[in-house]
Short mmCIF file of C-alpha atoms (C1' of nucleotides) in Angstrom, two decimals:
data_model
loop_
_atom_site.label_atom_id
_atom_site.label_comp_id
_atom_site.label_asym_id
_atom_site.label_seq_id
_atom_site.Cartn_x
_atom_site.Cartn_y
_atom_site.Cartn_z
CA UNK H 1 151.77 218.04 83.85
CA UNK H 2 154.46 220.36 82.58
CA UNK H 3 152.98 223.46 84.16
CA UNK H 4 155.56 223.14 86.91
CA UNK H 5 158.36 223.22 84.35
CA UNK H 6 157.09 226.48 82.90
CA UNK H 7 156.52 227.97 86.34
CA UNK H 8 160.09 227.29 87.38
CA UNK H 9 161.76 228.35 84.16
CA UNK H 10 164.32 231.09 84.84
CA UNK H 11 162.01 233.59 83.23
CA UNK H 12 159.24 233.21 85.79
CA UNK H 13 160.83 231.57 88.81
CA UNK H 14 161.33 234.87 90.61
CA UNK H 15 157.77 236.05 90.25
CA UNK H 16 155.44 235.53 93.18
CA UNK H 17 152.27 233.59 92.52
CA UNK H 18 150.17 236.66 91.82
CA UNK H 19 152.69 238.01 89.34
CA UNK H 20 152.96 234.66 87.63
CA UNK H 21 149.22 234.20 87.34
CA UNK H 22 148.89 237.64 85.80
CA UNK H 23 151.30 236.74 83.02
CA UNK H 24 150.18 233.13 82.85
CA UNK H 25 146.77 234.07 81.59
CA UNK H 26 148.30 235.77 78.55
CA UNK H 27 150.02 232.56 77.54
CA UNK H 28 148.63 230.13 75.01
CA UNK H 29 149.32 226.40 75.15
CA UNK H 30 150.32 224.38 72.10
CA UNK H 31 151.37 220.86 71.39
CA UNK H 32 153.37 219.53 68.44
CA UNK H 33 154.31 216.10 67.19
CA UNK H 34 157.63 215.08 65.69
CA UNK H 35 158.28 216.95 62.48
CA UNK H 36 155.78 219.76 63.04
CA UNK H 37 157.12 223.28 62.71
CA UNK H 38 156.76 225.74 65.54
CA UNK H 39 157.96 228.67 63.48
CA UNK H 40 159.70 229.09 60.17
CA UNK H 41 162.70 231.15 59.10
CA UNK H 42 161.51 234.44 57.62
CA UNK H 43 158.14 234.60 59.35
CA UNK H 44 157.47 237.56 61.66
CA UNK H 45 158.88 236.91 65.13
CA UNK H 46 156.49 238.47 67.63
CA UNK H 47 156.25 235.63 70.15
CA UNK H 48 158.47 233.86 72.58
CA UNK H 49 158.05 230.23 73.65
CA UNK H 50 158.83 228.27 76.80
CA UNK H 51 159.10 224.50 76.48
CA UNK H 52 157.11 222.48 78.98
CA UNK H 53 157.96 219.02 77.67
CA UNK H 54 159.55 217.44 74.64
CA UNK H 55 162.42 218.57 72.46
CA UNK H 56 162.91 221.06 69.65
CA UNK H 57 165.56 221.55 66.99
CA UNK H 58 166.54 225.03 65.85
CA UNK H 59 167.78 224.96 62.28
CA UNK H 60 168.85 227.14 59.42
CA UNK H 61 168.46 226.33 55.74
CA UNK H 62 171.12 227.54 53.31
CA UNK H 63 170.01 229.05 49.98
CA UNK H 64 171.09 225.83 48.24
CA UNK H 65 168.79 223.82 50.48
CA UNK H 66 171.38 222.29 52.79
CA UNK H 67 170.44 222.40 56.41
CA UNK H 68 172.35 222.97 59.60
CA UNK H 69 171.16 222.76 63.20
CA UNK H 70 171.99 225.52 65.63
CA UNK H 71 170.72 223.98 68.84
CA UNK H 72 168.59 221.34 70.50
CA UNK H 73 166.30 222.65 73.21
CA UNK H 74 164.54 220.78 76.00
CA UNK H 75 162.05 221.32 78.83
CA UNK H 76 162.32 224.65 80.64
CA UNK H 77 164.27 226.28 77.85
CA UNK H 78 163.29 229.42 76.01
CA UNK H 79 162.82 229.66 72.28
CA UNK H 80 162.55 232.62 69.94
CA UNK H 81 163.88 235.21 72.33
CA UNK H 82 166.38 236.67 69.91
CA UNK H 83 163.71 238.58 68.03
CA UNK H 84 162.64 240.06 71.35
CA UNK H 85 165.88 242.02 71.44
CA UNK H 86 166.34 242.49 67.76
CA UNK H 87 162.88 242.67 66.22
CA UNK H 88 162.41 241.35 62.74
CA UNK H 89 161.73 238.12 60.91
CA UNK H 90 162.85 234.83 62.46
CA UNK H 91 166.32 233.80 61.45
CA UNK H 92 165.86 230.12 62.19
CA UNK H 93 163.23 227.42 61.92
CA UNK H 94 162.06 225.56 65.03
CA UNK H 95 160.77 222.03 64.63
CA UNK H 96 159.55 219.54 67.24
CA UNK H 97 161.71 216.42 67.57
CA UNK H 98 159.21 214.53 69.70
CA UNK H 99 155.80 215.15 71.21
CA UNK H 100 156.28 218.63 72.58
CA UNK H 101 154.20 220.87 74.82
CA UNK H 102 154.94 224.57 75.09
CA UNK H 103 153.39 227.92 75.82
CA UNK H 104 153.70 231.06 73.73
CA UNK H 105 153.69 234.64 74.88
CA UNK H 106 153.44 237.80 72.81
CA UNK H 107 156.54 239.97 73.07
CA UNK H 108 154.37 242.91 74.01
CA UNK H 109 152.97 241.05 77.01
CA UNK H 110 156.37 239.94 78.15
CA UNK H 111 157.84 243.40 77.78
CA UNK H 112 155.15 244.67 80.14
CA UNK H 113 156.36 242.21 82.78
CA UNK H 114 159.98 243.13 82.21
CA UNK H 115 159.10 246.78 82.65
CA UNK H 116 157.66 246.08 86.03
CA UNK H 117 160.38 243.64 87.09
CA UNK H 118 163.59 244.69 85.35
CA UNK H 119 165.72 242.25 87.32
CA UNK H 120 164.09 239.41 85.40
CA UNK H 121 165.56 240.61 82.15
CA UNK H 122 168.94 239.76 83.64
CA UNK H 123 168.05 236.12 83.20
CA UNK H 124 167.20 236.63 79.57
CA UNK H 125 170.41 238.50 79.01
CA UNK H 126 172.48 235.88 80.66
CA UNK H 127 170.87 233.15 78.58
CA UNK H 128 171.65 235.12 75.45
CA UNK H 129 175.25 235.67 76.53
CA UNK H 130 175.62 231.99 77.28
CA UNK H 131 174.18 231.09 73.92
CA UNK H 132 176.84 233.30 72.35
CA UNK H 133 179.60 231.55 74.29
CA UNK H 134 178.25 228.18 73.33
CA UNK H 135 178.19 229.13 69.68
CA UNK H 136 181.75 230.37 69.86
CA UNK H 137 182.83 227.10 71.40
CA UNK H 138 181.03 225.20 68.66
CA UNK H 139 182.89 227.24 66.05
CA UNK H 140 186.21 226.44 67.65
CA UNK H 141 185.27 222.75 67.52
CA UNK H 142 184.42 222.99 63.84
CA UNK H 143 187.86 224.42 63.20
CA UNK H 144 189.96 222.28 65.50
CA UNK H 145 188.21 218.95 66.05
CA UNK H 146 187.56 216.13 63.60
CA UNK H 147 184.13 214.61 63.09
CA UNK H 148 184.40 211.80 65.67
CA UNK H 149 185.56 214.39 68.18
CA UNK H 150 182.58 216.59 67.49
CA UNK H 151 180.20 213.66 67.70
CA UNK H 152 181.63 212.62 71.07
CA UNK H 153 181.40 216.17 72.40
CA UNK H 154 177.84 216.57 71.19
CA UNK H 155 176.70 213.31 72.77
CA UNK H 156 178.33 214.27 76.06
CA UNK H 157 176.64 217.65 75.96
CA UNK H 158 173.24 216.11 75.22
CA UNK H 159 173.93 213.54 77.92
CA UNK H 160 174.62 216.22 80.48
CA UNK H 161 171.38 217.97 79.64
CA UNK H 162 169.01 215.10 78.94
CA UNK H 163 170.69 211.92 80.13
CA UNK H 164 169.58 209.69 82.97
CA UNK H 165 171.43 206.77 84.53
CA UNK H 166 170.39 203.37 83.20
CA UNK H 167 171.80 200.03 82.09
CA UNK H 168 175.20 200.70 83.64
CA UNK H 169 175.62 203.94 81.72
CA UNK H 170 173.97 207.23 80.90
CA UNK H 171 170.96 206.85 78.64
CA UNK H 172 170.57 209.82 76.30
CA UNK H 173 167.30 209.99 74.42
CA UNK H 174 168.25 212.61 71.89
CA UNK H 175 165.34 212.00 69.49
CA UNK H 176 167.66 212.73 66.57
CA UNK H 177 168.11 210.67 63.43
CA UNK H 178 171.72 210.23 62.35
CA UNK H 179 171.00 212.71 59.59
CA UNK H 180 169.96 215.32 62.15
CA UNK H 181 172.92 214.54 64.37
CA UNK H 182 175.11 215.07 61.32
CA UNK H 183 173.53 218.46 60.64
CA UNK H 184 174.16 219.37 64.25
CA UNK H 185 177.87 218.56 64.17
CA UNK H 186 178.42 219.86 60.63
CA UNK H 187 179.22 216.63 58.80
CA UNK H 188 177.54 214.09 56.57
CA UNK H 189 175.30 211.31 57.77
CA UNK H 190 177.72 208.65 56.53
CA UNK H 191 180.69 209.98 58.46
CA UNK H 192 178.64 210.33 61.63
CA UNK H 193 177.39 206.79 61.21
CA UNK H 194 180.93 205.49 60.93
CA UNK H 195 182.03 207.43 64.00
CA UNK H 196 179.16 206.03 66.02
CA UNK H 197 179.91 202.51 64.81
CA UNK H 198 183.53 202.97 65.85
CA UNK H 199 182.57 204.16 69.34
CA UNK H 200 180.06 201.36 69.63
CA UNK H 201 182.43 198.52 68.86
CA UNK H 202 185.03 199.96 71.17
CA UNK H 203 182.37 199.60 73.83
CA UNK H 204 182.24 203.29 74.62
CA UNK H 205 178.52 203.48 73.97
CA UNK H 206 175.59 201.46 72.79
CA UNK H 207 173.34 202.54 69.96
CA UNK H 208 169.62 202.13 70.34
CA UNK H 209 167.48 203.90 67.77
CA UNK H 210 167.01 207.55 68.65
CA UNK H 211 168.86 207.17 71.89
CA UNK H 212 172.30 206.05 73.05
CA UNK H 213 173.68 204.68 76.28
CA UNK H 214 177.03 206.26 77.09
CA UNK H 215 179.17 203.59 78.72
CA UNK H 216 182.68 205.06 78.92
CA UNK H 217 182.25 208.76 79.45
CA UNK H 218 185.89 209.29 80.34
CA UNK H 219 187.17 207.96 77.03
CA UNK H 220 184.52 209.80 75.07
CA UNK H 221 185.60 212.97 76.79
CA UNK H 222 189.22 212.36 75.87
CA UNK H 223 188.21 211.69 72.28
CA UNK H 224 186.18 214.91 72.29
CA UNK H 225 188.93 217.38 72.99
CA UNK G 1 190.13 263.54 67.73
CA UNK G 2 188.07 260.43 68.19
CA UNK G 3 185.96 261.91 70.97
CA UNK G 4 183.19 262.39 68.39
CA UNK G 5 183.26 258.70 67.56
CA UNK G 6 182.74 257.74 71.19
CA UNK G 7 180.06 260.37 71.65
CA UNK G 8 178.05 259.05 68.74
CA UNK G 9 178.47 255.35 69.52
CA UNK G 10 175.07 253.71 69.89
CA UNK G 11 175.63 253.44 73.59
CA UNK G 12 175.76 257.18 74.20
CA UNK G 13 174.16 258.77 71.15
CA UNK G 14 170.78 259.10 72.83
CA UNK G 15 172.06 260.87 75.91
CA UNK G 16 171.82 264.65 76.05
CA UNK G 17 175.04 266.55 76.63
CA UNK G 18 174.61 266.73 80.38
CA UNK G 19 173.96 263.01 80.63
CA UNK G 20 176.93 262.24 78.44
CA UNK G 21 179.30 264.46 80.37
CA UNK G 22 178.25 262.82 83.62
CA UNK G 23 179.24 259.42 82.33
CA UNK G 24 182.16 260.72 80.30
CA UNK G 25 184.05 261.73 83.38
CA UNK G 26 184.03 258.17 84.63
CA UNK G 27 185.76 256.96 81.48
CA UNK G 28 189.49 256.44 81.20
CA UNK G 29 191.37 256.88 77.94
CA UNK G 30 193.94 254.38 76.71
CA UNK G 31 196.03 253.90 73.62
CA UNK G 32 197.60 250.71 72.33
CA UNK G 33 200.01 249.88 69.55
CA UNK G 34 199.85 246.87 67.26
CA UNK G 35 200.25 243.68 69.24
CA UNK G 36 199.44 245.10 72.64
CA UNK G 37 196.77 243.30 74.62
CA UNK G 38 193.72 245.14 75.87
CA UNK G 39 192.52 242.23 77.96
CA UNK G 40 193.35 238.58 78.23
CA UNK G 41 191.19 235.47 78.35
CA UNK G 42 190.59 234.44 81.95
CA UNK G 43 191.20 237.83 83.54
CA UNK G 44 188.32 239.39 85.48
CA UNK G 45 185.95 241.21 83.17
CA UNK G 46 184.73 244.27 85.03
CA UNK G 47 185.11 246.87 82.30
CA UNK G 48 183.61 247.65 78.95
CA UNK G 49 185.45 249.46 76.14
CA UNK G 50 184.41 251.72 73.30
CA UNK G 51 186.80 252.08 70.38
CA UNK G 52 187.57 255.62 69.28
CA UNK G 53 190.07 254.80 66.55
CA UNK G 54 192.06 251.85 65.32
CA UNK G 55 191.20 248.19 65.10
CA UNK G 56 191.08 245.28 67.52
CA UNK G 57 191.01 241.51 67.12
CA UNK G 58 189.04 239.33 69.49
CA UNK G 59 190.56 235.89 69.76
CA UNK G 60 190.36 232.64 71.61
CA UNK G 61 193.24 230.28 72.31
CA UNK G 62 192.57 226.55 72.37
CA UNK G 63 194.16 224.45 75.14
CA UNK G 64 196.67 223.09 72.60
CA UNK G 65 197.76 226.63 71.76
CA UNK G 66 196.05 227.02 68.41
CA UNK G 67 194.32 230.32 67.98
CA UNK G 68 191.10 231.38 66.36
CA UNK G 69 189.69 234.89 65.83
CA UNK G 70 186.09 235.62 66.72
CA UNK G 71 185.78 239.14 65.36
CA UNK G 72 187.54 242.26 64.14
CA UNK G 73 186.25 245.47 65.69
CA UNK G 74 186.63 249.05 64.49
CA UNK G 75 185.88 252.65 65.55
CA UNK G 76 182.59 253.13 67.37
CA UNK G 77 182.25 249.48 68.28
CA UNK G 78 181.90 248.09 71.77
CA UNK G 79 184.21 245.55 73.32
CA UNK G 80 183.89 243.37 76.39
CA UNK G 81 180.17 243.79 76.88
CA UNK G 82 179.46 240.09 77.20
CA UNK G 83 180.74 239.97 80.75
CA UNK G 84 178.38 242.84 81.53
CA UNK G 85 175.45 240.45 81.07
CA UNK G 86 177.12 237.31 82.22
CA UNK G 87 179.66 238.32 84.84
CA UNK G 88 182.81 236.28 85.15
CA UNK G 89 186.25 236.01 83.64
CA UNK G 90 186.80 237.12 80.06
CA UNK G 91 186.29 234.40 77.51
CA UNK G 92 188.37 236.00 74.79
CA UNK G 93 191.55 238.00 74.39
CA UNK G 94 191.45 241.43 72.78
CA UNK G 95 194.55 242.67 70.97
CA UNK G 96 195.17 245.91 69.06
CA UNK G 97 195.82 245.42 65.33
CA UNK G 98 197.00 248.98 64.75
CA UNK G 99 197.44 252.11 66.76
CA UNK G 100 194.20 252.14 68.73
CA UNK G 101 192.52 254.67 70.99
CA UNK G 102 189.70 253.66 73.26
CA UNK G 103 187.96 254.49 76.50
CA UNK G 104 187.09 252.11 79.29
CA UNK G 105 184.19 252.23 81.69
CA UNK G 106 183.58 250.20 84.82
CA UNK G 107 180.51 248.00 84.57
CA UNK G 108 179.22 249.48 87.80
CA UNK G 109 179.31 252.99 86.35
CA UNK G 110 177.59 251.91 83.18
CA UNK G 111 174.91 250.02 85.05
CA UNK G 112 174.08 253.21 86.90
CA UNK G 113 173.41 254.94 83.58
CA UNK G 114 171.35 252.03 82.31
CA UNK G 115 169.27 252.16 85.46
CA UNK G 116 168.41 255.76 84.81
CA UNK G 117 167.90 255.31 81.06
CA UNK G 118 166.69 251.77 80.46
CA UNK G 119 165.96 252.41 76.79
CA UNK G 120 169.68 252.57 76.18
CA UNK G 121 170.15 248.97 77.14
CA UNK G 122 168.07 248.12 74.08
CA UNK G 123 171.07 249.11 71.99
CA UNK G 124 173.34 246.83 73.90
CA UNK G 125 170.89 244.00 73.59
CA UNK G 126 170.51 244.49 69.92
CA UNK G 127 174.24 244.50 69.40
CA UNK G 128 174.49 241.24 71.31
CA UNK G 129 171.67 239.69 69.29
CA UNK G 130 173.35 240.77 66.08
CA UNK G 131 176.63 239.32 67.23
CA UNK G 132 174.84 236.03 67.76
CA UNK G 133 173.37 236.11 64.26
CA UNK G 134 176.74 236.93 62.79
CA UNK G 135 178.34 234.03 64.60
CA UNK G 136 175.65 231.67 63.38
CA UNK G 137 176.23 232.83 59.83
CA UNK G 138 179.96 232.27 60.27
CA UNK G 139 179.27 228.73 61.44
CA UNK G 140 177.16 228.01 58.40
CA UNK G 141 180.02 229.25 56.24
CA UNK G 142 182.47 226.97 57.98
CA UNK G 143 180.23 224.03 57.20
CA UNK G 144 179.12 224.89 53.68
CA UNK G 145 181.78 227.06 52.05
CA UNK G 146 185.34 226.18 51.04
CA UNK G 147 188.32 228.26 52.09
CA UNK G 148 188.43 230.58 49.06
CA UNK G 149 184.72 231.23 49.56
CA UNK G 150 185.23 232.14 53.19
CA UNK G 151 188.16 234.38 52.33
CA UNK G 152 186.08 236.20 49.70
CA UNK G 153 183.19 236.65 52.11
CA UNK G 154 185.44 237.90 54.87
CA UNK G 155 187.12 240.46 52.63
CA UNK G 156 183.73 241.70 51.41
CA UNK G 157 182.55 242.01 54.98
CA UNK G 158 185.64 243.92 56.04
CA UNK G 159 185.30 246.02 52.90
CA UNK G 160 181.77 246.98 53.77
CA UNK G 161 182.79 248.03 57.25
CA UNK G 162 186.21 249.58 56.70
CA UNK G 163 186.65 250.06 52.95
CA UNK G 164 186.92 253.31 51.10
CA UNK G 165 186.87 253.91 47.33
CA UNK G 166 190.32 254.26 45.77
CA UNK G 167 192.34 253.20 42.73
CA UNK G 168 189.28 252.08 40.79
CA UNK G 169 188.21 249.72 43.55
CA UNK G 170 187.47 249.49 47.23
CA UNK G 171 190.54 249.80 49.40
CA UNK G 172 190.29 247.69 52.56
CA UNK G 173 192.95 248.31 55.16
CA UNK G 174 192.34 245.29 57.34
CA UNK G 175 195.60 245.45 59.29
CA UNK G 176 195.73 241.65 59.34
CA UNK G 177 198.64 239.43 58.44
CA UNK G 178 197.74 236.43 56.33
CA UNK G 179 198.21 234.31 59.42
CA UNK G 180 195.57 236.36 61.24
CA UNK G 181 193.24 236.31 58.26
CA UNK G 182 193.62 232.54 58.27
CA UNK G 183 192.71 232.35 61.96
CA UNK G 184 189.66 234.46 61.20
CA UNK G 185 188.34 232.21 58.43
CA UNK G 186 189.36 228.97 60.11
CA UNK G 187 192.07 227.76 57.76
CA UNK G 188 195.85 227.65 57.52
CA UNK G 189 197.99 230.54 56.38
CA UNK G 190 199.16 228.58 53.32
CA UNK G 191 195.68 227.89 52.00
CA UNK G 192 194.62 231.50 52.53
CA UNK G 193 197.73 232.66 50.72
CA UNK G 194 196.91 230.49 47.74
CA UNK G 195 193.32 231.71 47.66
CA UNK G 196 194.45 235.32 47.69
CA UNK G 197 196.99 234.64 44.95
CA UNK G 198 194.26 233.04 42.87
CA UNK G 199 191.93 236.03 43.29
CA UNK G 200 194.78 238.38 42.56
CA UNK G 201 195.83 236.87 39.26
CA UNK G 202 192.24 236.66 38.15
CA UNK G 203 192.22 240.41 38.61
CA UNK G 204 189.50 240.35 41.24
CA UNK G 205 191.63 242.18 43.76
CA UNK G 206 195.08 243.56 44.32
CA UNK G 207 197.22 242.65 47.30
CA UNK G 208 199.12 245.36 49.09
CA UNK G 209 200.61 244.44 52.44
CA UNK G 210 198.06 244.66 55.21
CA UNK G 211 195.42 246.00 52.86
CA UNK G 212 193.72 244.92 49.65
CA UNK G 213 191.95 246.74 46.84
CA UNK G 214 188.79 244.91 45.84
CA UNK G 215 188.42 245.30 42.07
CA UNK G 216 185.62 242.94 41.07
CA UNK G 217 183.19 242.86 43.94
CA UNK G 218 180.50 241.11 41.94
CA UNK G 219 182.66 238.11 41.17
CA UNK G 220 184.00 237.93 44.70
CA UNK G 221 180.45 237.89 45.95
CA UNK G 222 179.56 235.02 43.64
CA UNK G 223 182.63 233.13 44.79
CA UNK G 224 181.65 233.77 48.38
CA UNK G 225 178.28 232.04 48.39
"C1'" DG Q 1 224.14 248.99 55.75
"C1'" DG Q 2 223.70 244.61 57.31
"C1'" DC Q 3 221.68 241.11 60.07
"C1'" DA Q 4 217.54 238.98 62.51
"C1'" DG Q 5 213.09 238.00 62.59
"C1'" DA Q 6 208.66 238.50 60.67
"C1'" DC Q 7 205.86 237.86 56.73
"C1'" DT Q 8 204.64 236.11 52.02
"C1'" DG Q 9 204.77 232.82 48.10
"C1'" DT Q 10 204.73 227.93 46.34
"C1'" DG Q 11 205.30 223.12 45.58
"C1'" DG Q 12 204.72 218.05 47.31
"C1'" DC Q 13 202.59 214.56 50.11
"C1'" DC Q 14 198.77 212.51 52.40
"C1'" DC Q 15 194.56 211.74 54.83
"C1'" DA Q 16 189.94 212.93 56.60
"C1'" DC Q 17 185.83 213.37 54.85
"C1'" DG Q 18 182.51 214.29 51.19
"C1'" DT Q 19 180.13 211.98 47.37
"C1'" DC Q 20 178.19 207.90 45.29
"C1'" DA Q 21 176.19 203.52 45.39
"C1'" DC Q 22 173.88 199.83 47.50
"C1'" DA Q 23 172.14 196.52 50.96
"C1'" DA Q 24 169.46 195.66 54.78
"C1'" DG Q 25 166.24 196.92 58.79
"C1'" DC Q 26 162.02 199.23 60.64
"C1'" DT Q 27 157.66 201.60 60.62
"C1'" DG Q 28 153.42 202.38 59.46
"C1'" DC Q 29 149.57 202.67 56.51
"C1'" DC Q 30 146.09 200.61 53.07
"C1'" DG A 1 150.61 191.19 55.50
"C1'" DG A 2 152.94 193.50 52.16
"C1'" DC A 3 154.60 197.40 49.83
"C1'" DA A 4 156.67 202.25 50.27
"C1'" DG A 5 159.42 205.13 52.36
"C1'" DC A 6 162.40 206.22 56.12
"C1'" DT A 7 166.54 205.12 58.45
"C1'" DT A 8 170.87 202.76 59.27
"C1'" DG A 9 175.18 200.36 57.82
"C1'" DT A 10 179.32 200.04 54.90
"C1'" DG A 11 182.52 199.94 51.12
"C1'" DA A 12 185.04 202.43 46.90
"C1'" DC A 13 186.84 206.61 45.13
"C1'" DG A 14 188.37 211.40 44.64
"C1'" DT A 15 189.84 215.72 46.51
"C1'" DG A 16 190.24 219.91 49.43
"C1'" DG A 17 193.09 221.45 52.43
"C1'" DG A 18 196.32 220.50 56.39
"C1'" DC A 19 201.17 219.82 57.23
"C1'" DC A 20 206.06 220.26 55.86
"C1'" DA A 21 209.81 222.40 53.67
"C1'" DC A 22 211.89 225.97 51.57
"C1'" DA A 23 212.89 230.37 49.02
"C1'" DG A 24 212.14 235.09 48.57
"C1'" DT A 25 210.79 239.71 50.35
"C1'" DC A 26 210.12 243.41 53.99
"C1'" DT A 27 210.95 245.75 58.34
"C1'" DG A 28 213.15 247.49 61.82
"C1'" DC A 29 217.01 247.71 64.92
"C1'" DC A 30 222.02 248.09 66.15
#
DNA sequence: GGCAGACTGTGGCCCACGTCACAAGCTGCC
DNA sequence: GGCAGCTTGTGACGTGGGCCACAGTCTGCC
């Protein structure tokens, strides 16, 4: 079960069992299948989510309908916390990329915990600060790196977070279509496809549906910077 | 004097006079002239700054030496707060763009205030959350807008924050060279120059050294999206 | 007042990448 | 099992904008 993942998420890890149980009973469990929306841009943001299992994409749709992904989140990660600090409608849409289990918690309930245990909010703050740094790094990449470079970097990042050793390489089950990967790196599907093909026939990785096996991490890393 | 600006910055506005004076005496005043560095990427980040007057650019230098600006900050704004939440070396370099007056405050001193008045930290959190939203919007622009569009948007944004009515338009003294403006929008100086020239001879704005007068805001806005 | 160094203004060349257009697999549902 | 609709693979073409190379203007310093 993924209860253990929730329990040990940074948000709750420091609570003792009694404290955790008190907050746990205010949480609601949900499951989603690929393509189902967890929340939509513009809707009121009064809840926060913690992923137990699965994967979620956080995306933003431009007025002209073009879409761009802000982040991919996995087990143990927190979702929707921005509107905890800055109340108002959601500024992004969260969609499940695979079968996903998560719990939701009303902001009000969480704030009660934070009141009692202010040191926990440090974890939330740090995660927000890190998200900001990440985003800044991504912007720098958009400006300075070409598409293959961004693809390589993104795969390495996903590999570090979700990969597991297999088949003489690092298997990364990203659950993304090439279209979604393109939206994540800020390019078109076609260009991403060609970059992947290039990496593949250099033997740096091996494509396999919605996952890849990274074979030559060192070279990918060099290509990424 | 710019004391009033500091006093009414979101960080301190809610304090009563006694509370403010208590923290005020832990602050140190500094002034910088154009080009002087307030802090440098990689140095230990143990202070936070509040701008009283002037303007500051926040930039990041890539390993290959190319530079990119994250934000332009003006009077009343806070600087260096990220390392308050996520301690460690500074991840950006702050440089004065004009004659700038500011005060600095050790994190430790500020944390003492926040302990006593936790509601104040809400303001800090909100400003961080807003910074994150801003950055996300900037990323979307990098992906979806062309250079002239980003230039138009950036000028409108600066205009909204620093502009004042004059000469039948909105005068924006941005204190940026075209090179710096280019680093801010993620393009080269040459392309930015050509965009500005284009806007200028369409009569949408008027160039004037390190400031511009925005004449046709409506059209600039349309160009920006 | 004159020289040095920064900044602005513009044209030419070229390539990375977006757009378009299809072909070919894969998946799943009736 | 077959058709419909995703998804992947790849080639042709056009162009926005980076890079280079100057010329012209502005600023401040000796």
